Amino acid sequence: MQKKELLYEGKAKKVYASEDSDVVIVSYKDDATAFDGQKKGTIQGKGAINNRMTNRLMQKLAAAGIPTHYLEELSDRETAVRKVTIVPLEVIVRNIAAGHFSSRYGVEEGLVFDEPVVEFSYKNDDLHDPLVNDDHAVALKLATREEIGAIRAYALRINELLKEIMLAAGVTLVDFKLEFGKTGDDQLVLADEISPDTCRFWDSRTGEKLDKDRFRRDLGGVEDAYQEMQRRILE
Ligand code: 5GP
């Protein structure tokens, strides 16, 4: 698979065309940003860890019946994926209060929910990704009512599958963000990544944070946390 022209560069990944018009090549970077890009840095080795962890998890989800964009890992940092149009919604699933849920609703981090919470944000940097409900998403034509229903069902199933995988690795899955895309033949598939950049992972025994919150909150040990997640999920 040949890398052709750069199609898009985001905060953590670059996307290249390939010789196949239905396939693009994602290249993961070590660059890290937080707070709408106001905080910038580098997490050594992150690109390779996120690439390989995403691929491993997507393969497990695919085996359990979740359609994904994953096709083939090309190298440590590069993966061939199905070309999709991204649905402009960040789909967040929460099992335990943390981050914006805690600050928005004034509850301490660590409150365990009786049922998972699914949230949607409108992917729009200028508006700072505002929270939207199903009606807002339909009114804004971000997705159809049917697509939102399918996305919610996939997100909850993915939560069950990821919780199980993480539990076996001694990790509590606190929350995570998903993105979905539509293929040329209009199939809804899981896209983007599943990594310590996009999930909150807490050590099940000690509660230690093993994710990007270490970077966001200047907790130190950022690279060590990514490597520890690599060890638990990939080795
Ligand atoms: P929160 O809304 O509390 O900031 O984030 C909830 C979960 O979604 C966290 O696991 C966080 O990593 C993920 N998340 C939410 N928005 C973003 C985003 O814009 N980029 C990344 N990488 N993750 C996000």
PDB file of C-alpha atoms in Angstrom, residues 62-154:
ATOM      1  CA  ALA A  62     -14.998  -6.317  14.703  1.00  0.00           C
ATOM      2  CA  ALA A  63     -14.841  -9.951  15.842  1.00  0.00           C
ATOM      3  CA  ALA A  64     -17.799  -9.167  18.125  1.00  0.00           C
ATOM      4  CA  GLY A  65     -19.839  -7.744  15.225  1.00  0.00           C
ATOM      5  CA  ILE A  66     -19.062  -4.005  15.337  1.00  0.00           C
ATOM      6  CA  PRO A  67     -18.355  -2.613  11.832  1.00  0.00           C
ATOM      7  CA  THR A  68     -15.123  -0.562  11.842  1.00  0.00           C
ATOM      8  CA  HIS A  69     -12.949   1.334   9.352  1.00  0.00           C
ATOM      9  CA  TYR A  70      -9.867  -0.806  10.184  1.00  0.00           C
ATOM     10  CA  LEU A  71      -8.214  -2.651   7.288  1.00  0.00           C
ATOM     11  CA  GLU A  72      -4.500  -3.328   7.837  1.00  0.00           C
ATOM     12  CA  GLU A  73      -1.639  -2.207  10.086  1.00  0.00           C
ATOM     13  CA  LEU A  74       1.137  -1.053   7.736  1.00  0.00           C
ATOM     14  CA  SER A  75       3.830  -0.113  10.256  1.00  0.00           C
ATOM     15  CA  ASP A  76       4.278   0.983  13.878  1.00  0.00           C
ATOM     16  CA  ARG A  77       2.580   4.301  13.176  1.00  0.00           C
ATOM     17  CA  GLU A  78       0.591   3.725   9.983  1.00  0.00           C
ATOM     18  CA  THR A  79      -2.652   1.928   9.247  1.00  0.00           C
ATOM     19  CA  ALA A  80      -4.826   1.493   6.161  1.00  0.00           C
ATOM     20  CA  VAL A  81      -8.480   2.266   6.896  1.00  0.00           C
ATOM     21  CA  ARG A  82     -11.661   2.527   4.845  1.00  0.00           C
ATOM     22  CA  LYS A  83     -12.230   6.043   3.563  1.00  0.00           C
ATOM     23  CA  VAL A  84     -15.237   7.536   5.352  1.00  0.00           C
ATOM     24  CA  THR A  85     -17.022  10.820   5.798  1.00  0.00           C
ATOM     25  CA  ILE A  86     -16.877  11.476   9.520  1.00  0.00           C
ATOM     26  CA  VAL A  87     -20.242  12.062  11.225  1.00  0.00           C
ATOM     27  CA  PRO A  88     -19.562  15.416  12.970  1.00  0.00           C
ATOM     28  CA  LEU A  89     -20.474  14.116  16.430  1.00  0.00           C
ATOM     29  CA  GLU A  90     -18.152  13.191  19.291  1.00  0.00           C
ATOM     30  CA  VAL A  91     -19.850  10.256  20.940  1.00  0.00           C
ATOM     31  CA  ILE A  92     -18.899  10.064  24.607  1.00  0.00           C
ATOM     32  CA  VAL A  93     -19.755   7.143  26.884  1.00  0.00           C
ATOM     33  CA  ARG A  94     -19.264   7.512  30.635  1.00  0.00           C
ATOM     34  CA  ASN A  95     -19.342   4.861  33.366  1.00  0.00           C
ATOM     35  CA  ILE A  96     -17.892   6.988  36.171  1.00  0.00           C
ATOM     36  CA  ALA A  97     -17.996  10.775  36.683  1.00  0.00           C
ATOM     37  CA  ALA A  98     -14.804  12.563  35.587  1.00  0.00           C
ATOM     38  CA  GLY A  99     -13.612  15.492  33.479  1.00  0.00           C
ATOM     39  CA  HIS A 100     -16.309  17.694  31.995  1.00  0.00           C
ATOM     40  CA  PHE A 101     -19.125  15.651  33.563  1.00  0.00           C
ATOM     41  CA  SER A 102     -17.758  16.451  37.023  1.00  0.00           C
ATOM     42  CA  SER A 103     -17.120  20.129  36.297  1.00  0.00           C
ATOM     43  CA  ARG A 104     -20.404  20.667  34.417  1.00  0.00           C
ATOM     44  CA  TYR A 105     -22.681  19.054  37.000  1.00  0.00           C
ATOM     45  CA  GLY A 106     -20.631  19.702  40.168  1.00  0.00           C
ATOM     46  CA  VAL A 107     -19.997  16.100  41.196  1.00  0.00           C
ATOM     47  CA  GLU A 108     -16.761  14.580  42.436  1.00  0.00           C
ATOM     48  CA  GLU A 109     -14.691  12.421  40.110  1.00  0.00           C
ATOM     49  CA  GLY A 110     -15.302   8.776  40.906  1.00  0.00           C
ATOM     50  CA  LEU A 111     -19.114   8.732  41.247  1.00  0.00           C
ATOM     51  CA  VAL A 112     -20.094   5.370  39.706  1.00  0.00           C
ATOM     52  CA  PHE A 113     -23.225   5.541  37.542  1.00  0.00           C
ATOM     53  CA  ASP A 114     -25.982   2.909  37.723  1.00  0.00           C
ATOM     54  CA  GLU A 115     -26.186   2.997  33.914  1.00  0.00           C
ATOM     55  CA  PRO A 116     -23.755   4.309  31.283  1.00  0.00           C
ATOM     56  CA  VAL A 117     -24.287   7.888  30.091  1.00  0.00           C
ATOM     57  CA  VAL A 118     -24.114   8.566  26.328  1.00  0.00           C
ATOM     58  CA  GLU A 119     -23.409  12.162  25.272  1.00  0.00           C
ATOM     59  CA  PHE A 120     -23.009  13.833  21.892  1.00  0.00           C
ATOM     60  CA  SER A 121     -20.917  16.893  21.116  1.00  0.00           C
ATOM     61  CA  TYR A 122     -21.041  18.765  17.829  1.00  0.00           C
ATOM     62  CA  LYS A 123     -17.514  18.469  16.344  1.00  0.00           C
ATOM     63  CA  ASN A 124     -16.788  22.134  15.655  1.00  0.00           C
ATOM     64  CA  ASP A 125     -13.553  23.759  16.885  1.00  0.00           C
ATOM     65  CA  ASP A 126     -14.870  27.327  16.451  1.00  0.00           C
ATOM     66  CA  LEU A 127     -17.822  26.539  18.747  1.00  0.00           C
ATOM     67  CA  HIS A 128     -15.646  24.427  21.131  1.00  0.00           C
ATOM     68  CA  ASP A 129     -17.564  21.193  20.479  1.00  0.00           C
ATOM     69  CA  PRO A 130     -20.868  22.088  22.215  1.00  0.00           C
ATOM     70  CA  LEU A 131     -22.955  19.369  23.850  1.00  0.00           C
ATOM     71  CA  VAL A 132     -26.033  18.534  21.740  1.00  0.00           C
ATOM     72  CA  ASN A 133     -29.032  16.261  22.234  1.00  0.00           C
ATOM     73  CA  ASP A 134     -30.605  14.027  19.573  1.00  0.00           C
ATOM     74  CA  ASP A 135     -33.026  16.755  18.438  1.00  0.00           C
ATOM     75  CA  HIS A 136     -30.200  19.292  18.066  1.00  0.00           C
ATOM     76  CA  ALA A 137     -28.173  16.799  16.023  1.00  0.00           C
ATOM     77  CA  VAL A 138     -31.138  16.124  13.709  1.00  0.00           C
ATOM     78  CA  ALA A 139     -31.975  19.866  13.398  1.00  0.00           C
ATOM     79  CA  LEU A 140     -28.346  20.637  12.538  1.00  0.00           C
ATOM     80  CA  LYS A 141     -28.408  17.758  10.003  1.00  0.00           C
ATOM     81  CA  LEU A 142     -25.365  16.167  11.639  1.00  0.00           C
ATOM     82  CA  ALA A 143     -27.033  12.730  11.399  1.00  0.00           C
ATOM     83  CA  THR A 144     -30.488  11.282  10.834  1.00  0.00           C
ATOM     84  CA  ARG A 145     -32.655  10.037  13.694  1.00  0.00           C
ATOM     85  CA  GLU A 146     -31.987   6.460  12.521  1.00  0.00           C
ATOM     86  CA  GLU A 147     -28.217   7.013  12.426  1.00  0.00           C
ATOM     87  CA  ILE A 148     -28.275   8.468  15.946  1.00  0.00           C
ATOM     88  CA  GLY A 149     -30.169   5.399  17.147  1.00  0.00           C
ATOM     89  CA  ALA A 150     -27.631   3.085  15.519  1.00  0.00           C
ATOM     90  CA  ILE A 151     -24.689   5.106  16.896  1.00  0.00           C
ATOM     91  CA  ARG A 152     -26.111   4.957  20.442  1.00  0.00           C
ATOM     92  CA  ALA A 153     -26.642   1.177  20.208  1.00  0.00           C
ATOM     93  CA  TYR A 154     -23.099   0.626  18.856  1.00  0.00           C
TER      94      TYR A 154
END
